[in-house]
Coordinates of C-alpha atoms and ligand atoms in Angstrom, one line a residue:
X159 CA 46.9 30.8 -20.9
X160 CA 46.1 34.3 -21.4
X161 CA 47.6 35.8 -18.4
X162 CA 46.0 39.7 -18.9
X163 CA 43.1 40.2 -16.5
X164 CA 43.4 42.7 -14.1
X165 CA 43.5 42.4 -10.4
X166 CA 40.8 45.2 -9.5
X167 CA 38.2 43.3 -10.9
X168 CA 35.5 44.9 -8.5
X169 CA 36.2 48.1 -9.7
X170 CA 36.3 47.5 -13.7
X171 CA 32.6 46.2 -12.7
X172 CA 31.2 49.2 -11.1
X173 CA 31.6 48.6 -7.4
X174 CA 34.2 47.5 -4.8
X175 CA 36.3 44.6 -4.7
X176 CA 35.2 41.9 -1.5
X177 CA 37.5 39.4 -0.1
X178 CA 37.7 36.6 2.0
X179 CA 36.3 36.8 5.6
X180 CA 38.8 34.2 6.1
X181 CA 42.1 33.1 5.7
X182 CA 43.9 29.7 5.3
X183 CA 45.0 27.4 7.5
X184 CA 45.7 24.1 5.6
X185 CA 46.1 23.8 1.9
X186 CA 45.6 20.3 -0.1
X187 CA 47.9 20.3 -3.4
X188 CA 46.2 19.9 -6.9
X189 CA 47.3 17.8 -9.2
X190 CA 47.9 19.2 -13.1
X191 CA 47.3 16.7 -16.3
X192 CA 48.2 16.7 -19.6
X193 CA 46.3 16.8 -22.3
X194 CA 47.1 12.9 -23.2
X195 CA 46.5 12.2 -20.0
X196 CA 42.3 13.8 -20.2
X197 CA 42.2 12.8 -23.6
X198 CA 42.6 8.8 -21.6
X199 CA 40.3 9.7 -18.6
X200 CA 37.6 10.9 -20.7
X201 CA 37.6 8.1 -22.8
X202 CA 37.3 5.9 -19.9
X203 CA 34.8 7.4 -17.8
X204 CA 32.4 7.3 -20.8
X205 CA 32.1 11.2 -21.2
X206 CA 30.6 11.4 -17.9
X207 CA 32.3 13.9 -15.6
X208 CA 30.6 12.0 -12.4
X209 CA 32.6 8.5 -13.7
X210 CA 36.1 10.7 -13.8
X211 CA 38.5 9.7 -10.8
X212 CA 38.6 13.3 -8.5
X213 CA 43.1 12.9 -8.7
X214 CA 42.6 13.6 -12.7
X215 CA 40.6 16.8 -12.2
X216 CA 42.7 19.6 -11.4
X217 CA 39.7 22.4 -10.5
X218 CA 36.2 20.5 -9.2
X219 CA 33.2 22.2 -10.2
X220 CA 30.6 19.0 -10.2
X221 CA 29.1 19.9 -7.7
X222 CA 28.9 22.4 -4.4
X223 CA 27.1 19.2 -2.6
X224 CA 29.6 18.2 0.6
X225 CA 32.9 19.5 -1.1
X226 CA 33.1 22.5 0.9
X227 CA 35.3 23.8 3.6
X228 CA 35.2 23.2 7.3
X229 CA 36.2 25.7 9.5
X230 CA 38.6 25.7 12.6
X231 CA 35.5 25.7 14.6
X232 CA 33.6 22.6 12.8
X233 CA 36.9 20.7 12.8
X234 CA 37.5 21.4 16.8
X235 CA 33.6 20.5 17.0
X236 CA 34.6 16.9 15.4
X237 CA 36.5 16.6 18.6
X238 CA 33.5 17.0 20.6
X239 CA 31.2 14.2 19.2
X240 CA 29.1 12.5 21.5
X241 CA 28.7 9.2 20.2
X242 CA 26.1 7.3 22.4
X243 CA 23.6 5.3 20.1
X244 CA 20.6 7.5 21.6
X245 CA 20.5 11.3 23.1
X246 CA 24.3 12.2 21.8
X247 CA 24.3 16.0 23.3
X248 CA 25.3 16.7 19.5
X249 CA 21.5 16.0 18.5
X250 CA 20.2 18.3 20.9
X251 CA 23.2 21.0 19.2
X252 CA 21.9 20.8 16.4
X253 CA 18.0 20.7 17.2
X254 CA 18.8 24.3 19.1
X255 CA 20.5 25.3 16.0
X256 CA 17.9 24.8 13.4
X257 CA 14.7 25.4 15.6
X258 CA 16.4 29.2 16.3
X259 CA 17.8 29.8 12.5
X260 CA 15.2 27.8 10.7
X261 CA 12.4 28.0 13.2
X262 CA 10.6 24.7 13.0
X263 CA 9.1 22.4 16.1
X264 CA 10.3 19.0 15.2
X265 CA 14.0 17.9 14.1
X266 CA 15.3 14.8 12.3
X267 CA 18.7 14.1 11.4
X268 CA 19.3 12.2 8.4
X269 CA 22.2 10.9 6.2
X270 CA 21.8 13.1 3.7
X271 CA 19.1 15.4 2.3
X272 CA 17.5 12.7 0.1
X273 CA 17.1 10.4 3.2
X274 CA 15.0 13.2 4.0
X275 CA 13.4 13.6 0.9
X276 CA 12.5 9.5 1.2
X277 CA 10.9 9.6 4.4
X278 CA 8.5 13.3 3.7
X279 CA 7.2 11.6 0.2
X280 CA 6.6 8.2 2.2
X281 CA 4.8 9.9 4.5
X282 CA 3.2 12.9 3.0
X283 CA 2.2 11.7 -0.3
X284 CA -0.6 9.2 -1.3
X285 CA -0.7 7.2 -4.3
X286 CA -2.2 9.5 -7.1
X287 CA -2.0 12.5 -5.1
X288 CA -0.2 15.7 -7.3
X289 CA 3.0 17.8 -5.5
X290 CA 3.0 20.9 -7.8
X291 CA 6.7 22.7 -7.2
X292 CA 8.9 25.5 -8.7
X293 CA 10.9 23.4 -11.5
X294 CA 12.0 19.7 -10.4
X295 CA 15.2 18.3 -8.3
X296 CA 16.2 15.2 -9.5
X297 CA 16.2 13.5 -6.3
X298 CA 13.2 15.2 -4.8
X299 CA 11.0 14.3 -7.8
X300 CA 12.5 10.6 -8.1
X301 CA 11.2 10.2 -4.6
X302 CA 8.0 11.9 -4.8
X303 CA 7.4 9.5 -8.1
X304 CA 8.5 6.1 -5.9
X305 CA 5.4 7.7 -3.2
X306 CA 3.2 7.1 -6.2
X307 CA 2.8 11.2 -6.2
X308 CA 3.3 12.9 -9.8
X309 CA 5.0 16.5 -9.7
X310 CA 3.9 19.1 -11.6
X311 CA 5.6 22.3 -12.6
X312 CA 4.2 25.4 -11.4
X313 CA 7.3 27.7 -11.6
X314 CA 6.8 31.4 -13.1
X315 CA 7.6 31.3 -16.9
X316 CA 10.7 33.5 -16.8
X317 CA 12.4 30.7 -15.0
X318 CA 12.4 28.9 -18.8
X319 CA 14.1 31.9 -20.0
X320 CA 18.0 32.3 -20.0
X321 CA 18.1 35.5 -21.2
X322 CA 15.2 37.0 -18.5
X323 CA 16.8 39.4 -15.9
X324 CA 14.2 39.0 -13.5
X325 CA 15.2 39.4 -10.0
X326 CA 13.0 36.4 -8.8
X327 CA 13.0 33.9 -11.4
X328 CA 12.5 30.6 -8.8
X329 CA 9.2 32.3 -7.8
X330 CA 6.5 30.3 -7.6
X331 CA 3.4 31.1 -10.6
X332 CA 0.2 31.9 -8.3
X333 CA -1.7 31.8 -10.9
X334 CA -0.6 28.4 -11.8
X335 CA -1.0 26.8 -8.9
X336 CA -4.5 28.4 -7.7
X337 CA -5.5 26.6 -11.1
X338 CA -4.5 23.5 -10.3
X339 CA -6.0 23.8 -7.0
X340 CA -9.2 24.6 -8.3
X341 CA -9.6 21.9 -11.3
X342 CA -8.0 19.2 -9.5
X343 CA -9.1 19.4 -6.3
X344 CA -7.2 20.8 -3.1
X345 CA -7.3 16.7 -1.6
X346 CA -5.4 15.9 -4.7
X347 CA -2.5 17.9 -3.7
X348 CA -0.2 16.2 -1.5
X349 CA 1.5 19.7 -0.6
X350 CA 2.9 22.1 -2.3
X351 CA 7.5 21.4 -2.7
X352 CA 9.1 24.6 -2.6
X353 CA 12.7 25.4 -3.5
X354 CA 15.2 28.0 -2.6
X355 CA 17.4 28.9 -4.7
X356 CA 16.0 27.1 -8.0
X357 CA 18.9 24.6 -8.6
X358 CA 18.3 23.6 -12.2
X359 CA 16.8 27.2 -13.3
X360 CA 20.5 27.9 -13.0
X361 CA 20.3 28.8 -9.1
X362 CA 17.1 31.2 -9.1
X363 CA 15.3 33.0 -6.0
X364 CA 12.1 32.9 -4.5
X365 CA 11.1 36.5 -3.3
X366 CA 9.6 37.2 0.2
X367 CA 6.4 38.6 -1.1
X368 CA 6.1 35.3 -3.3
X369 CA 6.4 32.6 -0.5
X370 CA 3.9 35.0 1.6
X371 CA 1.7 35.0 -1.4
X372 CA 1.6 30.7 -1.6
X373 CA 1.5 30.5 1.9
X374 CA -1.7 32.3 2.0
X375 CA -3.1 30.4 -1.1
X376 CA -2.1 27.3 0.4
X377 CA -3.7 28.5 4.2
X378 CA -6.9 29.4 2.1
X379 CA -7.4 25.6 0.4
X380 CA -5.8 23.8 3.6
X381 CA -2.6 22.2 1.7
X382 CA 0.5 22.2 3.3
X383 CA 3.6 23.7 2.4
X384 CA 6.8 22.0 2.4
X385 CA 10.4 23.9 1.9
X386 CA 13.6 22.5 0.3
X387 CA 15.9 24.6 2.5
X388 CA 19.1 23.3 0.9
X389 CA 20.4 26.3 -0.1
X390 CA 18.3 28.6 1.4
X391 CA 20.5 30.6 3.0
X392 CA 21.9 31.9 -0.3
X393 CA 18.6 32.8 -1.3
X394 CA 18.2 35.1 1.6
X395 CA 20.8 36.6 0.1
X396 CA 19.5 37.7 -2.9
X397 CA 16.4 38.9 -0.9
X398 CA 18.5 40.9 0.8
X399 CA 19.9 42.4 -2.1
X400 CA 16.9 42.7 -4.4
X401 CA 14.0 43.0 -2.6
X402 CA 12.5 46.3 -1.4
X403 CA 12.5 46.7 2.4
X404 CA 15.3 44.0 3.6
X405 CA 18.6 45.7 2.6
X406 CA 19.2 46.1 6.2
X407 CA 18.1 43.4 7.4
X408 CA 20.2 40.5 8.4
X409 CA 20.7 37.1 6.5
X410 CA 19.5 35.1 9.6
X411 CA 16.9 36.9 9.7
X412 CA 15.7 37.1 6.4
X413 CA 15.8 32.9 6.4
X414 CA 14.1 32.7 9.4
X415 CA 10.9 34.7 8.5
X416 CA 11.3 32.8 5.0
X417 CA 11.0 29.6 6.7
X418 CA 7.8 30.7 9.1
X419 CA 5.9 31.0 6.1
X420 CA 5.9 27.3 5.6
X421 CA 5.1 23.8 7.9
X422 CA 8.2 22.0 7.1
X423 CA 11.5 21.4 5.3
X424 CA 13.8 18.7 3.9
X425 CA 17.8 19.9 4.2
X426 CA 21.1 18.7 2.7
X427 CA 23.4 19.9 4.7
X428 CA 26.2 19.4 2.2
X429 CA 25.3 22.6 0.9
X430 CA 24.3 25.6 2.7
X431 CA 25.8 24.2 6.2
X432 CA 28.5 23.7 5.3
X433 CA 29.4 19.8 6.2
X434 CA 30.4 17.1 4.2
X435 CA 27.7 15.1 5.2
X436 CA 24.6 15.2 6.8
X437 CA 21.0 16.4 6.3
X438 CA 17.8 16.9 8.2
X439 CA 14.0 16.6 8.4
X440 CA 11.7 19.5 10.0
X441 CA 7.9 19.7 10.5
X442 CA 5.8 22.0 12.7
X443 CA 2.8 19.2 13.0
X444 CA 3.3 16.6 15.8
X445 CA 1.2 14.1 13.7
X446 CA 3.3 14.0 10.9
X447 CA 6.4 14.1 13.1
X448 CA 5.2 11.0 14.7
X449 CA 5.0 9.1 11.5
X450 CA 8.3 10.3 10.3
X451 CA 9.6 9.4 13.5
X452 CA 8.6 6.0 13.5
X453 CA 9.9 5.8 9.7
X454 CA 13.4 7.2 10.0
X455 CA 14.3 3.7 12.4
X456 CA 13.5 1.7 9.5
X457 CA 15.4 3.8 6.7
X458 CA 17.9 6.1 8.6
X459 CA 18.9 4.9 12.2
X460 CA 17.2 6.3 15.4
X461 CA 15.6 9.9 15.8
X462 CA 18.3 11.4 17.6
X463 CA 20.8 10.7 15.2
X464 CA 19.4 9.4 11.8
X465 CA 22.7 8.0 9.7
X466 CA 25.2 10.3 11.2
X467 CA 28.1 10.0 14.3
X468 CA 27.4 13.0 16.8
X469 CA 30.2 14.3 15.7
X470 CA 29.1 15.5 12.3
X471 CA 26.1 16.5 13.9
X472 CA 28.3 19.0 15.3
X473 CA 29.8 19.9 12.6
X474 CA 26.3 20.7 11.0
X475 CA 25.2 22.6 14.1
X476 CA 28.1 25.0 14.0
X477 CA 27.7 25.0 10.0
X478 CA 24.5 26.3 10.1
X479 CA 25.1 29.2 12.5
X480 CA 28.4 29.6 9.6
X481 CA 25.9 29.9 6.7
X482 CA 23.8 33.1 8.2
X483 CA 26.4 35.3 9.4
X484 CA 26.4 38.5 6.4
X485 CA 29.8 38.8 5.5
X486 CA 30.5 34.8 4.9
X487 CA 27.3 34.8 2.5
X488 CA 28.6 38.1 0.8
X489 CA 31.5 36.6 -0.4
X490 CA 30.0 33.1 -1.1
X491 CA 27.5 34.4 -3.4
X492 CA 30.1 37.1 -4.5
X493 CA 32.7 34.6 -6.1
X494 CA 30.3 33.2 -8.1
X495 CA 29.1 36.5 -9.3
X496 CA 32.7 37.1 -10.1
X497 CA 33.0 34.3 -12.4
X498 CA 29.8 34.7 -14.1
X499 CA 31.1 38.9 -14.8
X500 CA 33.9 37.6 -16.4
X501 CA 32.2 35.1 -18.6
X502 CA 30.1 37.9 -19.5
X503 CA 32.1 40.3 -20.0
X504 CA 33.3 37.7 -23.0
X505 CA 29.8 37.5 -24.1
X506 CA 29.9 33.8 -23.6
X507 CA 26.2 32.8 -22.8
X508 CA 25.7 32.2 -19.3
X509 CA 21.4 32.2 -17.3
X510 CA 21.1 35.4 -16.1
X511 CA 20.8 36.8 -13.4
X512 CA 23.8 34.5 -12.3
X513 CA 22.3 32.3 -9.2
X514 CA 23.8 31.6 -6.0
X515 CA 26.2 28.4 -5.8
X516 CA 27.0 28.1 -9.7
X517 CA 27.4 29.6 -12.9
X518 CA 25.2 27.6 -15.4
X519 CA 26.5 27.9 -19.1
X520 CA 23.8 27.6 -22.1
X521 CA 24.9 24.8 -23.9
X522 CA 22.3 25.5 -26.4
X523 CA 24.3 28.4 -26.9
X524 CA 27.2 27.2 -27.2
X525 CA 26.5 24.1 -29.8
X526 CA 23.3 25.7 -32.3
X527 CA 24.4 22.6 -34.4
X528 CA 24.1 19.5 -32.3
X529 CA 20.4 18.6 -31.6
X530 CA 19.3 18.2 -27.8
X531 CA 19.3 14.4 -28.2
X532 CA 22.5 14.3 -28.8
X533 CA 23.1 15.3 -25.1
X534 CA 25.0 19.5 -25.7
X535 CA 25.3 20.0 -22.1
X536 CA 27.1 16.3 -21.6
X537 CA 29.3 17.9 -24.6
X538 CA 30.1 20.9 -23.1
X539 CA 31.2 19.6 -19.9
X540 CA 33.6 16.7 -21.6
X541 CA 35.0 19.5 -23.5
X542 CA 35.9 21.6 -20.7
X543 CA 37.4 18.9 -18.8
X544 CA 39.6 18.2 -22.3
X545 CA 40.9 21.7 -22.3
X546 CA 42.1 22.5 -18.3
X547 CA 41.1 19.5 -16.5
X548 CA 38.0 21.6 -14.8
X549 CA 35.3 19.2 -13.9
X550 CA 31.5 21.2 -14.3
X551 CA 28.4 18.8 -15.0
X552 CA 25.5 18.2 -16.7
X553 CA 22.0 19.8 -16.3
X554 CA 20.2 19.1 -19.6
X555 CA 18.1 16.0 -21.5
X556 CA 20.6 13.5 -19.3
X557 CA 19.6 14.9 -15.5
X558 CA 16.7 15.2 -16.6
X559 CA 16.1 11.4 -17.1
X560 CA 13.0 9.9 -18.9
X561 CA 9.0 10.2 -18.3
X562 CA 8.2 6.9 -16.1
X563 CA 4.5 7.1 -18.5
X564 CA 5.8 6.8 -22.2
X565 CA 9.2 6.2 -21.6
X566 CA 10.5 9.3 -24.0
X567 CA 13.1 11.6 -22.9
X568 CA 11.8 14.6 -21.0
X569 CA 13.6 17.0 -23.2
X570 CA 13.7 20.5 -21.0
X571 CA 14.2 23.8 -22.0
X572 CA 17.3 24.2 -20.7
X573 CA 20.1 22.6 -21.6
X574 CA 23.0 23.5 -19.2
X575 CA 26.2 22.9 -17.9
X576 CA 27.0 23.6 -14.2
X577 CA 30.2 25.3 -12.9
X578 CA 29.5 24.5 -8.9
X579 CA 31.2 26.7 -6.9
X580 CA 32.8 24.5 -3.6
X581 CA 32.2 26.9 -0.3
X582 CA 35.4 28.3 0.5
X583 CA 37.9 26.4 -1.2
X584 CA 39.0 28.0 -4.6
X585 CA 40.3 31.4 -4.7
X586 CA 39.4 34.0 -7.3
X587 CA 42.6 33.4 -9.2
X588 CA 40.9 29.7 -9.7
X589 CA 37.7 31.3 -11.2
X590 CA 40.2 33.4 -13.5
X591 CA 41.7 30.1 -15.0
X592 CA 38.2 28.9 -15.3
X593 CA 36.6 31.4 -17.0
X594 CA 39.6 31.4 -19.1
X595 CA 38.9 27.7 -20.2
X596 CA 35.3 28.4 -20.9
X597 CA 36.3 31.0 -23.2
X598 CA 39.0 29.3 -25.1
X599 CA 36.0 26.2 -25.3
X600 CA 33.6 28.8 -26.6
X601 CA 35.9 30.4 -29.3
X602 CA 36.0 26.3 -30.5
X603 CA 32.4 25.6 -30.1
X604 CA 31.6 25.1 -34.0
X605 CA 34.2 21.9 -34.8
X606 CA 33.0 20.3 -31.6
X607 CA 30.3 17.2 -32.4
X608 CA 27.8 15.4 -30.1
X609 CA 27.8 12.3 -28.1
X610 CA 25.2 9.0 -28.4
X611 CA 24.2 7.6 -24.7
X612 CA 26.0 3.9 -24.9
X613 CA 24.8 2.8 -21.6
X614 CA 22.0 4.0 -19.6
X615 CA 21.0 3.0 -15.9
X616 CA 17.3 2.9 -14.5
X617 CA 17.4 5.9 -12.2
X618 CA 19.3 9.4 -12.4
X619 CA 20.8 8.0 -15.1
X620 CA 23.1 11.2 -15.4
X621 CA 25.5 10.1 -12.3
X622 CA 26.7 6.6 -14.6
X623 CA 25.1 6.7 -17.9
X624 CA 28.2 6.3 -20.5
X625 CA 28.8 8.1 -23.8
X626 CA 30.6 7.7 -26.5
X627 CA 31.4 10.6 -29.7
X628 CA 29.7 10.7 -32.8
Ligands
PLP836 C1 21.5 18.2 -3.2 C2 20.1 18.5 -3.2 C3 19.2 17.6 -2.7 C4 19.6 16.2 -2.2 O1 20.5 16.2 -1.2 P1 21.6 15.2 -1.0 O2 22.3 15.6 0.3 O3 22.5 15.2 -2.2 O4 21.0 13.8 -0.8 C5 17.9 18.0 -2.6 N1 17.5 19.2 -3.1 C6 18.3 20.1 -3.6 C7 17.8 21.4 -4.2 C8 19.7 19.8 -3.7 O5 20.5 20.6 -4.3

């Protein structure tokens, strides 16, 4: 591979290299393929990165979702797990944790963030009822459909745009949702599902002044507002860098007066805190609480520890006071950045402004000549894989799974593939190889063809559906 990219990479973009605010303790060796080798693995996983067995990838971008690092700290917290079926001391950790950084009254620990995604749509939405949001999850929206609830987008039009450079492109459109409001009804609206960063606008923020801005529309037509906190430390970050008046002021406190604008939040914790498992549940309403509380027995395990041993509630707790602290989130969001640079540098076409846990390349882009339904994205990433090994994924026509009403594709706007950044695990010389593959993919972008779906499952069909080339 082309071995010339200088070391001072900060500088030759205008501004200081950062490093690590760590260093390493333990390493895990990766395992190097051979072409042949892909070529088989490929072939056998369908096309589908998620059906790929993890000892054939050599760098793991799928996803950033519980593949990060724990520190010293979290591991010597394992140690400490309390594991009494009721009132472990790890719960109570962890409730301390999230009521100071995130601020909210009542805690639930669940398995994972879409156990807590399950039990808010249960008991939030009622059949028929509308959840307007800033661009759909997959899971999020799967389980606000299953609570009879329809999802509508109300996401500001830039957010559609690759090419747009604006700042704060997962903000919310006021105008957009005050009309929705008004011709629907505000008892129509189960409550309004807000997400920060934007995961499938490639990683987008919501600004300070916007989630003011809904909270007061919201406070004005009594609906409620409900945050996906997942990876909302990162977007402090970006308020902190981009948003008049908060330069100086601290990441943890930046998400905490983000988070008093709203009544609740679901969490994965596999993202922003930094676990391998875990999520949680918060509400400020003791009526809701209640319900959700006497849901999560059914569905998760008891309220004080909801799916998960007291020792990786823990873990979470120590994550999440991990996530907040400035100089961790400077060079989380900063090795992204660094990859995205590079790729542009090469004028390889990546969403702009590069988000906070991924860079997400423009398969439409990429492949002009191969037609949505013949899945670009799902292309890109098998391709990729072919050429290093590197394992990205899909976010195009195949996440974004079929409407449940006429049964067509949803075909979105953007048709992307996803290099997930793990926290702290790759070093900058691994972004270097990747953006190297990328490019070498790019330079062969016109002989590559498309891909026909040969077998398609009922639900997020983009974790097993199987392809096959055309
Ligand atoms: C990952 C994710 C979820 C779901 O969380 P899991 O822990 O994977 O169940 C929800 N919302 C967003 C934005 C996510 O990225």
């Amino acid at each position: 591979m082309t071995p010339n990219i200088p070391r001072t990479m900060g500088q030759q973009f205008g501004r200081r290299s950062w490093a690590e605010p760590w260093k390493i303790k333990m390493v895990e060796p990766l395992a190097e393929t051979t072409p042949d080798q892909r070529a088989r693995a490929l072939e056998e996983a369908g096309y589908n990165t998620f059906l790929l067995k993890s000892e054939d990838v050599y760098i793991d971008l799928l996803t950033d979702s519980g593949t990060g690092a724990m520190s010293d700290r979290q591991w010597a917290g394992m140690m400490l797990g309390d594991e009494a079926y009721a009132g472990s001391k790890n719960f109570y950790r962890l409730e301390a944790a999230i009521q100071r950084h995130y601020g909210y009254r009542h805690i639930l620990p669940t398995h994972q963030g879409r156990g807590a995604e399950h039990l808010i749509s249960r008991c939030a939405i009622k059949p028929g009822q509308l959840v307007p949001g800033n661009m759909y999850f997959t899971t999020t929206r799967l389980h606000q459909e299953l609570a009879g609830g329809r999802f509508v987008d109300v996401i500001c039009d830039e957010a559609h745009d690759t090419s747009s450079l604006a700042p704060f492109k997962g903000n919310i459109d006021l105008g957009k949702l005050e009309a929705l409001i008004r011709t629907e009804g505000a008892e129509k609206v189960a409550y309004v599902s807000l997400a920060g960063t934007v995961n499938m606008a490639g990683g987008q923020p919501v600004s300070m002044a916007n989630v003011k801005a809904v909270s007061e529309l919201c406070g004005k037509h009594g609906v409620k507002l409900y945050l996906d906190a997942t990876r909302m430390a990162e977007n402090a970050f970006f308020i902190q860098e981009r948003e008049p008046g908060y330069a100086d002021v601290p990441i943890a406190q930046i998400l905490r007066e983000f988070c008093d604008y709203t009544d609740g939040a679901w969490m994965s914790g596999k993202k922003d805190n930094l676990v391998n498992i875990g999520g949680w549940l918060a509400v400020n309403d003791w009526d809701l609480y209640e319900e959700l509380r006497n849901q999560i027995v059914i569905y998760e395990g008891l309220h004080t520890y909801g799916g998960l041993a007291g020792r990786d509630m823990e873990a979470m707790a120590i994550g999440i006071e991990e996530c907040v602290q400035d100089d961790y989130m400077r060079s989380r969001v900063g090795q992204v950045q660094y990859l995205g640079e590079l790729l542009t540098d090469w004028n390889v076409p990546i969403v702009k402004p590069v988000g906070g846990h991924a860079v997400f390349l423009d398969a439409k882009a990429f492949y002009p000549h191969i037609p949505q339904s013949e899945f670009p994205a799902q292309v890109l990433a098998a391709e990729l894989y072919l050429d290093s090994g590197i394992r990205a994924m899909e976010r195009g026509v195949v996440s974004a799974g079929r409407n449940p009403a006429t049964g067509d594709h949803y075909y979105p706007r953007l048709e992307l593939t996803r290099l997930t950044i793990p926290r702290r695990v790759y070093t900058q010389a691994h972004m270097d190889v990747v953006a190297e593959s990328v490019k070498m993919v790019f330079e062969r972008a016109t002989e590559t063809r498309g891909l026909r779906m040969t077998y398609e499952p009922k639900y997020l069909r983009f974790f097993q559906a199987k392809f096959a080339r055309l």
